[in-house]
Coordinates of N, CA and C in Angstrom, one line a residue:
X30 N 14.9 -11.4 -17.4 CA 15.8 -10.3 -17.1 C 17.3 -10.6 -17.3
X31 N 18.0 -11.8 -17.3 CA 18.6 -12.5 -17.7 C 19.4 -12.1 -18.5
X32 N 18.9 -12.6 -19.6 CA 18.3 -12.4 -21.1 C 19.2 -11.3 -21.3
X33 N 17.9 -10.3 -21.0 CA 18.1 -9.0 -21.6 C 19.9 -8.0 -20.7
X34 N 20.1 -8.6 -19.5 CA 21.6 -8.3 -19.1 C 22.5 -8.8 -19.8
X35 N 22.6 -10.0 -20.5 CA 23.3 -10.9 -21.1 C 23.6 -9.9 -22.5
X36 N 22.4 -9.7 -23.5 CA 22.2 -9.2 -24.3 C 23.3 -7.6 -24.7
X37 N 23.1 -7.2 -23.3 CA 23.4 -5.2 -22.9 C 25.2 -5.3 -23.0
X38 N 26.0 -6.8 -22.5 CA 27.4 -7.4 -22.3 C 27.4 -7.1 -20.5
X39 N 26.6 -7.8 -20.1 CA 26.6 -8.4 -18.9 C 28.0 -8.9 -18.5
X40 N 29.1 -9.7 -17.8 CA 29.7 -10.8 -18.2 C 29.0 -12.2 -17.2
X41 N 28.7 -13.4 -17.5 CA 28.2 -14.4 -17.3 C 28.8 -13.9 -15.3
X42 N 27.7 -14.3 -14.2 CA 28.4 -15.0 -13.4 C 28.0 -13.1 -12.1
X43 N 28.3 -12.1 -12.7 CA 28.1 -10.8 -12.3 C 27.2 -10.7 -11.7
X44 N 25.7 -11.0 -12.2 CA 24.4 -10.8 -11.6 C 23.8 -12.1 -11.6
X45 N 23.3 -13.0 -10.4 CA 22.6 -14.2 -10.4 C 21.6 -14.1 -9.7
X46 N 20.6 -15.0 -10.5 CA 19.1 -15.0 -9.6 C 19.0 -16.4 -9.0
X47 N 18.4 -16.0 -8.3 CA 18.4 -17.3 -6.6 C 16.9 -17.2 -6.5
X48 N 15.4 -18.3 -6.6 CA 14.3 -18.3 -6.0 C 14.3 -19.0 -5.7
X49 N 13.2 -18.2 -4.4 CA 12.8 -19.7 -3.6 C 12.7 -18.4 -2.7
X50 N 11.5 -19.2 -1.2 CA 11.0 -18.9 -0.3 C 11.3 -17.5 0.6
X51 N 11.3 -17.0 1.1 CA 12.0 -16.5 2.7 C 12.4 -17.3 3.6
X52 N 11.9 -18.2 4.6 CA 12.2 -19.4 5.5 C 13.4 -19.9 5.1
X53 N 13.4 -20.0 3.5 CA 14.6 -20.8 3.0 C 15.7 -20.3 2.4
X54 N 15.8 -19.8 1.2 CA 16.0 -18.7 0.4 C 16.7 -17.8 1.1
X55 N 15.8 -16.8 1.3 CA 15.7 -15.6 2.2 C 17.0 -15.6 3.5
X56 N 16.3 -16.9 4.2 CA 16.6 -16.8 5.9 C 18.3 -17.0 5.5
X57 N 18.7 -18.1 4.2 CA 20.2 -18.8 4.2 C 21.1 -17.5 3.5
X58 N 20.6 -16.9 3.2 CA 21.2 -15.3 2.2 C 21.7 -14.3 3.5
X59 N 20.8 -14.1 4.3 CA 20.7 -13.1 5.4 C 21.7 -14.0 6.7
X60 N 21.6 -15.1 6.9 CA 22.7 -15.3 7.5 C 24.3 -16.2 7.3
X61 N 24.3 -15.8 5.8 CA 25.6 -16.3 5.5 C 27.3 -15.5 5.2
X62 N 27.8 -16.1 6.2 CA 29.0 -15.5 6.7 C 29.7 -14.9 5.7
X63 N 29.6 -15.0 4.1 CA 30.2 -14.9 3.1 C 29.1 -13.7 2.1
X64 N 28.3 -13.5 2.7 CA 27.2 -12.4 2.4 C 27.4 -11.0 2.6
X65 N 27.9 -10.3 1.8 CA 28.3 -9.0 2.9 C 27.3 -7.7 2.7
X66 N 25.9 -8.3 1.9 CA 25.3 -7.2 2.0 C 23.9 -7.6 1.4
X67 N 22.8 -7.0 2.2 CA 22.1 -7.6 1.8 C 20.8 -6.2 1.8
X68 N 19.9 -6.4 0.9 CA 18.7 -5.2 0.3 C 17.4 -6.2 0.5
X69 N 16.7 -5.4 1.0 CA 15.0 -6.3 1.8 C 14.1 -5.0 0.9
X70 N 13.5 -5.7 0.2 CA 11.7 -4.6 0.2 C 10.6 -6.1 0.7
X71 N 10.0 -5.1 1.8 CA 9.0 -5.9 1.8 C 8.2 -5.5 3.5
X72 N 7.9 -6.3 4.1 CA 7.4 -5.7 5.1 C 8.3 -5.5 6.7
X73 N 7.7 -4.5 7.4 CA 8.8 -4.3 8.9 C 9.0 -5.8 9.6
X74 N 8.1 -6.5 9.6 CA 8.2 -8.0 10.4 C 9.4 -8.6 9.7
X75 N 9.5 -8.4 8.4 CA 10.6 -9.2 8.3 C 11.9 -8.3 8.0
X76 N 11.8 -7.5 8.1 CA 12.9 -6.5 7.8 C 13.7 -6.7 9.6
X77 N 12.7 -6.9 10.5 CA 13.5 -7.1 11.7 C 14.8 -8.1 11.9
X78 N 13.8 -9.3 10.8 CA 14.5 -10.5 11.2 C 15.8 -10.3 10.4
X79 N 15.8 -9.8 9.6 CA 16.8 -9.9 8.6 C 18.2 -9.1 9.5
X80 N 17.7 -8.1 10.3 CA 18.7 -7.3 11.3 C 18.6 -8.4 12.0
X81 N 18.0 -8.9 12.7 CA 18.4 -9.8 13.4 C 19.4 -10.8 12.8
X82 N 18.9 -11.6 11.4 CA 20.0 -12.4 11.2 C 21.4 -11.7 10.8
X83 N 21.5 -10.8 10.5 CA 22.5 -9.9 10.0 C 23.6 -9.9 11.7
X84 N 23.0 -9.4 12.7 CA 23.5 -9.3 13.9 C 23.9 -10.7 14.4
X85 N 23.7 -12.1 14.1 CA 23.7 -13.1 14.4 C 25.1 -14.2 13.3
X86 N 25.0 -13.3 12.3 CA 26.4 -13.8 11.1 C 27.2 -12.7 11.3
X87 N 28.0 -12.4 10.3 CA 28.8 -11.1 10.2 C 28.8 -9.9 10.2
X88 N 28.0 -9.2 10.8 CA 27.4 -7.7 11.0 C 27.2 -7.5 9.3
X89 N 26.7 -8.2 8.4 CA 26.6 -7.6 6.9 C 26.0 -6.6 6.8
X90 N 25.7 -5.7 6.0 CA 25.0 -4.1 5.6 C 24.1 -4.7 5.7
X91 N 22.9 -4.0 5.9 CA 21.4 -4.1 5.0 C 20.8 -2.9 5.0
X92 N 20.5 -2.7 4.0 CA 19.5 -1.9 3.2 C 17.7 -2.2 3.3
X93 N 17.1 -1.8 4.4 CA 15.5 -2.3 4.1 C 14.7 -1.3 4.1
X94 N 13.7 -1.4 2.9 CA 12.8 -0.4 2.3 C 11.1 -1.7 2.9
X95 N 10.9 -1.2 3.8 CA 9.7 -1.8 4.0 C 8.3 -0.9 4.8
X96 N 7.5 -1.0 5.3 CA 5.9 -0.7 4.9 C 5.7 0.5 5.1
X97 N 4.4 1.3 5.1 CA 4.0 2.7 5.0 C 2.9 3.1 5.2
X98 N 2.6 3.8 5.7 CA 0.9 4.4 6.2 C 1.4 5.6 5.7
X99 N 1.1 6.6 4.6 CA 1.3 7.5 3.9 C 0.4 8.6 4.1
X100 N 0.5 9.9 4.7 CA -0.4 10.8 4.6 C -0.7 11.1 3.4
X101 N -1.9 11.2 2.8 CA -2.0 12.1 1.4 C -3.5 13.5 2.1
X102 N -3.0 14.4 1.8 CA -3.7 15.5 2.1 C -4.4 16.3 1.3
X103 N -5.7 16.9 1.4 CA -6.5 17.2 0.0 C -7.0 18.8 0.7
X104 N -6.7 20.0 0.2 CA -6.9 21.2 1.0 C -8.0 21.3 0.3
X105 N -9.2 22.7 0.4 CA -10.4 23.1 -0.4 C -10.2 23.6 -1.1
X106 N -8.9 24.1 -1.4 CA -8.8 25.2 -2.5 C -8.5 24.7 -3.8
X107 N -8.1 23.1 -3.9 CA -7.5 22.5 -5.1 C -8.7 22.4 -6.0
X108 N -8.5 22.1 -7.3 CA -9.2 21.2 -8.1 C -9.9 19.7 -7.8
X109 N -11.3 19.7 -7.6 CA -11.4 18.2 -6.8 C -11.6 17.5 -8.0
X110 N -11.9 17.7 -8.8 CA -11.7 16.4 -10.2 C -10.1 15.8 -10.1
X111 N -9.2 16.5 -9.9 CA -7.9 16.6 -10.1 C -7.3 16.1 -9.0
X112 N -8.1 16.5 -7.8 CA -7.6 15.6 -6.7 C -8.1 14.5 -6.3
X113 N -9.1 14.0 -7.1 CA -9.9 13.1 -6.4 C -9.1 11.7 -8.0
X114 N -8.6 12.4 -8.5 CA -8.1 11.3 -9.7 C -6.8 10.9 -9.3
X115 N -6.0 11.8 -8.6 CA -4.5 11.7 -8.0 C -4.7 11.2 -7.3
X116 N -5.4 11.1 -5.9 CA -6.1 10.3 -5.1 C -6.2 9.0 -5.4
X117 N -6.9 8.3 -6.3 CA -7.2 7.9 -6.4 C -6.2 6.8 -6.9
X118 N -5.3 7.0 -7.8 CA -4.2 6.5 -8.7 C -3.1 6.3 -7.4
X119 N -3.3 7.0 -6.3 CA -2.1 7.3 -5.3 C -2.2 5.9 -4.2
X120 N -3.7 5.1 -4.5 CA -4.1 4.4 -3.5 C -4.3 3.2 -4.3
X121 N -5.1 3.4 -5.3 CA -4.9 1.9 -6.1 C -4.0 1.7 -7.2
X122 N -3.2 2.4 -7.4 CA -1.9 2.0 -8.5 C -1.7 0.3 -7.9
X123 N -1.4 -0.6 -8.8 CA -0.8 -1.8 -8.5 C -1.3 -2.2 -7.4
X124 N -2.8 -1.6 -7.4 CA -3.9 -3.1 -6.6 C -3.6 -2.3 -5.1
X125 N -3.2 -1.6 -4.8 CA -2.6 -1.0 -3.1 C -1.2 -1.8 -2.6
X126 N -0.7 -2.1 -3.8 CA 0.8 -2.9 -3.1 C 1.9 -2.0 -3.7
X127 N 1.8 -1.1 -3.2 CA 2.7 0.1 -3.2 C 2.9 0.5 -2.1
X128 N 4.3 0.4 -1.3 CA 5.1 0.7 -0.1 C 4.6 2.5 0.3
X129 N 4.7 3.2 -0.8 CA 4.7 4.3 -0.7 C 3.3 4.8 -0.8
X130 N 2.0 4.1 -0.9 CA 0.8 4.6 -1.3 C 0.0 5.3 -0.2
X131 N -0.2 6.6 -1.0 CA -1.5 7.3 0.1 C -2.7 7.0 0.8
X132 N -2.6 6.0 1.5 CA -3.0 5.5 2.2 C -4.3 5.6 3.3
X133 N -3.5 6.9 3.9 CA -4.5 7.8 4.5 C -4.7 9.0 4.0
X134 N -5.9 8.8 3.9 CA -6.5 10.1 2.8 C -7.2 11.0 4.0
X135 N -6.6 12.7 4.2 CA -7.4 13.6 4.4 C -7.6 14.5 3.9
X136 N -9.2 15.1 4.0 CA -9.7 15.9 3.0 C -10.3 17.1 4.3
X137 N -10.2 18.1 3.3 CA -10.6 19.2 4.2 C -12.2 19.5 4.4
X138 N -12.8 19.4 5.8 CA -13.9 19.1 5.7 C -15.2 19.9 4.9
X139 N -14.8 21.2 4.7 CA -15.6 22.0 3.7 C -16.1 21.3 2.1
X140 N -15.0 20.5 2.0 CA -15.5 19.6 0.7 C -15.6 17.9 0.7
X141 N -15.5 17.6 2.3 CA -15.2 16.2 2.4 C -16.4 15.5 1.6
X142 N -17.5 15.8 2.0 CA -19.0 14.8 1.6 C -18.5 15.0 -0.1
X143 N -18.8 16.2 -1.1 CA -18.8 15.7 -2.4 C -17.5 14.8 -2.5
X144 N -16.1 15.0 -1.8 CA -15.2 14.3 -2.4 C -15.2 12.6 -2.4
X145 N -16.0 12.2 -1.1 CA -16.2 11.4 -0.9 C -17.0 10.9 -2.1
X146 N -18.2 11.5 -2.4 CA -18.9 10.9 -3.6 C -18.3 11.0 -4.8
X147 N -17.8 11.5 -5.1 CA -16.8 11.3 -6.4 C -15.9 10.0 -6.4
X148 N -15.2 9.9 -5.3 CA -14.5 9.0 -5.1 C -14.9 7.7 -5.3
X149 N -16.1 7.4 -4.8 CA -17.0 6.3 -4.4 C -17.0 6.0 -6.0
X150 N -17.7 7.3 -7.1 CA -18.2 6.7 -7.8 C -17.0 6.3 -8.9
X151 N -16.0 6.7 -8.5 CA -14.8 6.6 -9.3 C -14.2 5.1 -9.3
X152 N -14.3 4.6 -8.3 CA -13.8 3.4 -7.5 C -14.4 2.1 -8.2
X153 N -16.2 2.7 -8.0 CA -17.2 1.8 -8.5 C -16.8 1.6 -10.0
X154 N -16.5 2.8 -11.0 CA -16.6 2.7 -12.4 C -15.3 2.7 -13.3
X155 N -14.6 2.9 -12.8 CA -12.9 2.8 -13.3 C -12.2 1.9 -13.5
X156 N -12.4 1.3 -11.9 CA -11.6 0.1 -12.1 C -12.3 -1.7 -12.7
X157 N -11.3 -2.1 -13.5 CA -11.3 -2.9 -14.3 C -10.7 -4.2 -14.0
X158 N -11.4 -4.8 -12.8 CA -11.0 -6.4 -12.5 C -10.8 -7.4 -13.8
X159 N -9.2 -8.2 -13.4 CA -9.4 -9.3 -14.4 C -8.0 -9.8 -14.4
X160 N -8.0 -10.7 -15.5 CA -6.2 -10.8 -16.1 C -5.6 -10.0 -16.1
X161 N -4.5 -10.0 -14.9 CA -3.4 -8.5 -15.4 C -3.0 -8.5 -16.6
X162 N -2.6 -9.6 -17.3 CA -2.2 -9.5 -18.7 C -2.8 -8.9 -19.9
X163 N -4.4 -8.5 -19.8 CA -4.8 -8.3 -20.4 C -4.9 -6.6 -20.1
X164 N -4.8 -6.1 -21.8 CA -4.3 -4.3 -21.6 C -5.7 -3.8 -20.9
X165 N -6.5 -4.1 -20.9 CA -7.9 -3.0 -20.4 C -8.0 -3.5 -19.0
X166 N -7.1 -4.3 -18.1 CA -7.1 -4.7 -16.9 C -6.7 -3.5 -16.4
X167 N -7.2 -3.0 -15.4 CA -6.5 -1.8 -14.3 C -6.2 -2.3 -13.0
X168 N -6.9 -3.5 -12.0 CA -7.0 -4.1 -11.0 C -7.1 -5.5 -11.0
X169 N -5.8 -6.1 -10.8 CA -5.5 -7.4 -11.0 C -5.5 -7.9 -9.2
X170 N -4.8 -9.2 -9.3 CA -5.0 -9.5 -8.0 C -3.9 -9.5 -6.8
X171 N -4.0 -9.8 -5.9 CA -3.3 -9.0 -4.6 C -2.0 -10.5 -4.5
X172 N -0.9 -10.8 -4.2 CA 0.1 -11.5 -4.4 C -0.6 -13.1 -4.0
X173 N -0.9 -13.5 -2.9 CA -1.1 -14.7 -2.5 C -2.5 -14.3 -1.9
X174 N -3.0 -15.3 -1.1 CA -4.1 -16.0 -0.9 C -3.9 -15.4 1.3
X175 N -2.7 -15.5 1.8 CA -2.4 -15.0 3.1 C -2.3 -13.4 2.9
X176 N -1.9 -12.8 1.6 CA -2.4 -11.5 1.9 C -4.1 -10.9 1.5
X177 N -4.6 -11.7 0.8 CA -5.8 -11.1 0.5 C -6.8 -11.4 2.0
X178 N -6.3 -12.5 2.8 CA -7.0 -13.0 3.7 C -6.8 -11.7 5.2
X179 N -5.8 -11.5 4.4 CA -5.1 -9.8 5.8 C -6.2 -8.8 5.1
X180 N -6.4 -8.8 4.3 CA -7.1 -7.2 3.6 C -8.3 -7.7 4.5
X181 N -9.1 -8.6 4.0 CA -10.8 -8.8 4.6 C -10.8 -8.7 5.7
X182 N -9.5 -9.0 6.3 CA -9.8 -9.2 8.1 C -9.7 -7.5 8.6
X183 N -8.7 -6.9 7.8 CA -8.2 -5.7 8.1 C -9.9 -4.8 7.7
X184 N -10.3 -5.0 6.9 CA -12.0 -4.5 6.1 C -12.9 -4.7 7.2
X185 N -13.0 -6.0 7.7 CA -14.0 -6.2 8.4 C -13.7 -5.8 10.0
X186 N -12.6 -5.2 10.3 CA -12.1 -4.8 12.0 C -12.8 -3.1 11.3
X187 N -12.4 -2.6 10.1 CA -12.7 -1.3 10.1 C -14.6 -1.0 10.5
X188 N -15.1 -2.0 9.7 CA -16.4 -2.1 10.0 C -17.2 -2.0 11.3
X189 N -15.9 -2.9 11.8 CA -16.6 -3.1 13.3 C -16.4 -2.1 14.4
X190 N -15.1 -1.6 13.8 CA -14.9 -0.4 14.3 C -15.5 1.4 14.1
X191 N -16.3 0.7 13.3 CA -17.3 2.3 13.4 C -17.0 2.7 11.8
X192 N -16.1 2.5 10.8 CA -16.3 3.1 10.0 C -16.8 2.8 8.5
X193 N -17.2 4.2 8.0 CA -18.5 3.8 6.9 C -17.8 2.7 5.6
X194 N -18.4 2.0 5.6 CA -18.2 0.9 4.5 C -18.9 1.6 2.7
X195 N -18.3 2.6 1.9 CA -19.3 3.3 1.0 C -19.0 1.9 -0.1
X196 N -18.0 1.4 -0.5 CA -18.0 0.4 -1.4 C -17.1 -0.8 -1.7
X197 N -17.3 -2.2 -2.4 CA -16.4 -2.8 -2.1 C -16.6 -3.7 -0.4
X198 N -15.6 -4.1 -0.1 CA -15.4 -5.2 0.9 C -15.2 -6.7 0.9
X199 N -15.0 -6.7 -0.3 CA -15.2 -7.9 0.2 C -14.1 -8.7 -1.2
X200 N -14.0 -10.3 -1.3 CA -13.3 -11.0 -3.0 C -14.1 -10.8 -3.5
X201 N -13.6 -10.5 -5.0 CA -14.2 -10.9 -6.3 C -14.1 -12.0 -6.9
X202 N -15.4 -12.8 -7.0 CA -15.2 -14.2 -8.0 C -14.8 -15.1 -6.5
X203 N -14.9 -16.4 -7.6 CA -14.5 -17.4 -6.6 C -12.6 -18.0 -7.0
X204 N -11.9 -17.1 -7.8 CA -11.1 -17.6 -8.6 C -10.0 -16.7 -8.5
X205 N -8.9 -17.2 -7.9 CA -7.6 -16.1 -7.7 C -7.6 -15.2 -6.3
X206 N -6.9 -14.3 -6.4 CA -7.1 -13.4 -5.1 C -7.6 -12.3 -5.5
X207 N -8.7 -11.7 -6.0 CA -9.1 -10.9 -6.4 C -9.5 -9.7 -5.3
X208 N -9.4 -8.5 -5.2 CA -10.0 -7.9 -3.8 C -11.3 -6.4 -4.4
X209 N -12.1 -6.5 -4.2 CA -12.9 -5.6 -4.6 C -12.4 -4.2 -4.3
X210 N -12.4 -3.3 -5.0 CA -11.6 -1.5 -4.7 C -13.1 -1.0 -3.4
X211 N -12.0 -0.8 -2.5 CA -13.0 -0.3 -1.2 C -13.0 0.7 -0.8
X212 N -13.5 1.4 -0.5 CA -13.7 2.7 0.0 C -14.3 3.0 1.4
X213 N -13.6 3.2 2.6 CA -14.2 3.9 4.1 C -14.4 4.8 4.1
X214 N -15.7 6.1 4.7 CA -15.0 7.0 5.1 C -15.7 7.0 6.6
X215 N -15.6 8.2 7.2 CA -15.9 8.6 8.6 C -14.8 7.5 8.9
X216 N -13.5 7.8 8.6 CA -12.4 6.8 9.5 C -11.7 7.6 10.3
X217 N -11.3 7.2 11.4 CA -10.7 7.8 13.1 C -9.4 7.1 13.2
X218 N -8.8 8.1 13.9 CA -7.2 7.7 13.0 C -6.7 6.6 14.5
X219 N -7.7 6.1 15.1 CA -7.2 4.7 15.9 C -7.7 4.1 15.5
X220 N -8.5 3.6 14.2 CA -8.9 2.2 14.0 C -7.7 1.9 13.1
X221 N -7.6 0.2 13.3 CA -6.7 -0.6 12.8 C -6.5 0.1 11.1
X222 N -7.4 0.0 10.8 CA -7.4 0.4 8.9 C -6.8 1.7 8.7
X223 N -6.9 2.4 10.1 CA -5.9 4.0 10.0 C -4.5 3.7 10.2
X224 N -4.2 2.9 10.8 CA -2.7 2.9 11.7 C -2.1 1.5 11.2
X225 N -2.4 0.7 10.5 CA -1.5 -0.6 10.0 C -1.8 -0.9 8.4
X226 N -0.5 -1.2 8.1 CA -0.7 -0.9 6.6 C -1.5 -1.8 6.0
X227 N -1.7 -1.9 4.8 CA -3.2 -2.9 4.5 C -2.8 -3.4 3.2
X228 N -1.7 -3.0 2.7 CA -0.9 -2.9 1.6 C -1.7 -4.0 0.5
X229 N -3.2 -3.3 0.1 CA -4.2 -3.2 -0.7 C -4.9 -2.2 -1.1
X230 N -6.2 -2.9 -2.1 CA -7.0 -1.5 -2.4 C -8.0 -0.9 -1.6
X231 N -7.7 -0.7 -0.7 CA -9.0 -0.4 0.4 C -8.3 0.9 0.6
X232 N -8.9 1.8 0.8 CA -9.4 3.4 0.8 C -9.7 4.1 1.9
X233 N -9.0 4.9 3.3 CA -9.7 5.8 4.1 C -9.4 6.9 4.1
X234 N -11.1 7.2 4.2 CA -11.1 8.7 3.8 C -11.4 9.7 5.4
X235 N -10.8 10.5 6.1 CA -10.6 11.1 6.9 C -10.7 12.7 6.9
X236 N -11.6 13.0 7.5 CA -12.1 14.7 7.3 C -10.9 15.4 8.3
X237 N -10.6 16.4 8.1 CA -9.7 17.7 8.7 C -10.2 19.2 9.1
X238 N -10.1 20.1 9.4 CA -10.8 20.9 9.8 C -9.4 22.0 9.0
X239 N -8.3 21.9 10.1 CA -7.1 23.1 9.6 C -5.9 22.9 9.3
X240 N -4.6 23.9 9.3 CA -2.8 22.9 8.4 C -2.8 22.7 10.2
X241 N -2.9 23.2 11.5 CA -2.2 23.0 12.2 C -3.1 21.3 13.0
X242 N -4.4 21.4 12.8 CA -4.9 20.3 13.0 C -4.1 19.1 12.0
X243 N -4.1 18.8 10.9 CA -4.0 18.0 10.2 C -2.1 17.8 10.0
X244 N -1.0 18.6 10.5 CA -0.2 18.2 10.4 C 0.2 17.4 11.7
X245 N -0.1 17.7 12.6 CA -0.4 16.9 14.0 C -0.9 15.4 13.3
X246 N -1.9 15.4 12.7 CA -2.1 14.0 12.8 C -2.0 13.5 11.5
X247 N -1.1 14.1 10.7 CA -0.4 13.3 9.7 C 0.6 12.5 9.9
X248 N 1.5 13.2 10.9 CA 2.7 12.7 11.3 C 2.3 12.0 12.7
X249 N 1.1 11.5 13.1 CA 0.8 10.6 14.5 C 1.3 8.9 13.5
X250 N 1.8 8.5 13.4 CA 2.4 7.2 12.9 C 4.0 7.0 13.0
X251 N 3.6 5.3 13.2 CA 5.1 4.8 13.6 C 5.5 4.6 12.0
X252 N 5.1 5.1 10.8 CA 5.7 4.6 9.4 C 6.1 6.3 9.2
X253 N 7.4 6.1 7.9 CA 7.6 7.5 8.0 C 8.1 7.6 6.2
X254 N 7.3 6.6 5.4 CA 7.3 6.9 4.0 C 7.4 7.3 3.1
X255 N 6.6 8.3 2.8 CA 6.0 9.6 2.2 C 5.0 10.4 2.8
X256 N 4.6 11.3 1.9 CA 3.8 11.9 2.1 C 3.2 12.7 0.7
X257 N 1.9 13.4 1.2 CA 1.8 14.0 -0.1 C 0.2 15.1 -0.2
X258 N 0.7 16.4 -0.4 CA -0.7 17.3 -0.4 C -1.2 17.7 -1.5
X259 N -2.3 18.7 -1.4 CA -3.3 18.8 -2.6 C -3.3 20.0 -2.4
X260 N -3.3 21.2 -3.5 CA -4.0 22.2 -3.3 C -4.5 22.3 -4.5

């Protein structure tokens, strides 16, 4: 990226890249007296700290764009090929590590069962595990090895908590972080997989009955990211 600023007449010195950790990196950026502003994407746990260190140096600005349990809403009256593809793009774009992903999927119960099976079979035959690098890849793998280990835990609490397991659950391969595209449905908007973000490919599908039922419990969450309906 560099490169390519340098190339555009950048002047040297303007934009610099700094890696390395959070603990280290991160934590010495966020509280340095000479810092006077500072931009976070990533998740609320650390988005705290960073106010915190911000409150602890020189009150510096921050800007933080962090996590999301996203309503996405599906009425009976739409197109369900059409919603069940939006849908679906809305939750596994970039593996489920999308801040803003529809997350929680409700469907209106008059069409919930076919949607669900569409969905299932969409899940099962679409997606294209492998090298991201490679162009026919569609679902590459999830950042590290501590987040894929959050997804299975987060999979297997939903299981235990009553809801339907239709596909998926579990790694792919013994090689990388790979996470299999998952799909719940009959999910109840207190289990852990309703209410904490999973910021993966795992899928809950939640039936609705009416607008005044279902905007009540769209907006029951402490995330307030997006949103997004279907007709």
């Amino acid at each position: 990226m560099i490169r390519l600023l340098l190339q555009v007449g950048f002047p040297d010195g303007v934009i610099n890249i700094l890696s390395g950790f959070g603990p280290t990196a991160g934590a010495a950026l966020a509280l340095h007296m000479d810092v006077q502003k500072v931009g976070f994407t990533g998740s609320t746990e650390i988005g705290k700290l960073i106010q915190e260190y911000s409150a602890k140096s020189n009150l510096k600005r921050v800007t933080l764009e962090l996590g999301g349990k996203s309503p996405n809403i599906v009425f009976d009256d739409c197109d369900i090929d059409q919603a069940v593809a939006a849908s679906h793009m809305g939750l596994f774009f970039n593996v489920g590590q999308c801040c803003c992903a529809g997350s929680r999927l409700y469907v209106q119960e008059t069409m919930y069962d076919k949607f669900v099976e569409k969905m299932v079979e969409k899940a099962k035959n679409e997606r294209v595990l492998g090298d991201p690098y490679d162009p026919k890849t569609n679902h590459g793998p999830q950042i590290d090895g501590v987040q894929l280990d959050k997804i299975i835990g987060l999979v297997e609490s939903g299981v235990r908590q009553g809801a339907s397991l239709q596909c998926g659950g579990k790694q792919h391969g013994d090689k990388g972080f790979f996470m299999e595209p998952t799909v719940f449905a009959d999910v109840k908007d207190d289990m852990d997989i309703s209410t904490q973000e999973i910021f993966g490919p795992v899928m809950q599908i939640s039936s609705f009955k009416d607008t005044d039922e279902i905007i009540e419990r769209a907006n029951n969450t402490n995330y307030g990211f997006g949103s997004c309906s279907v007709h």
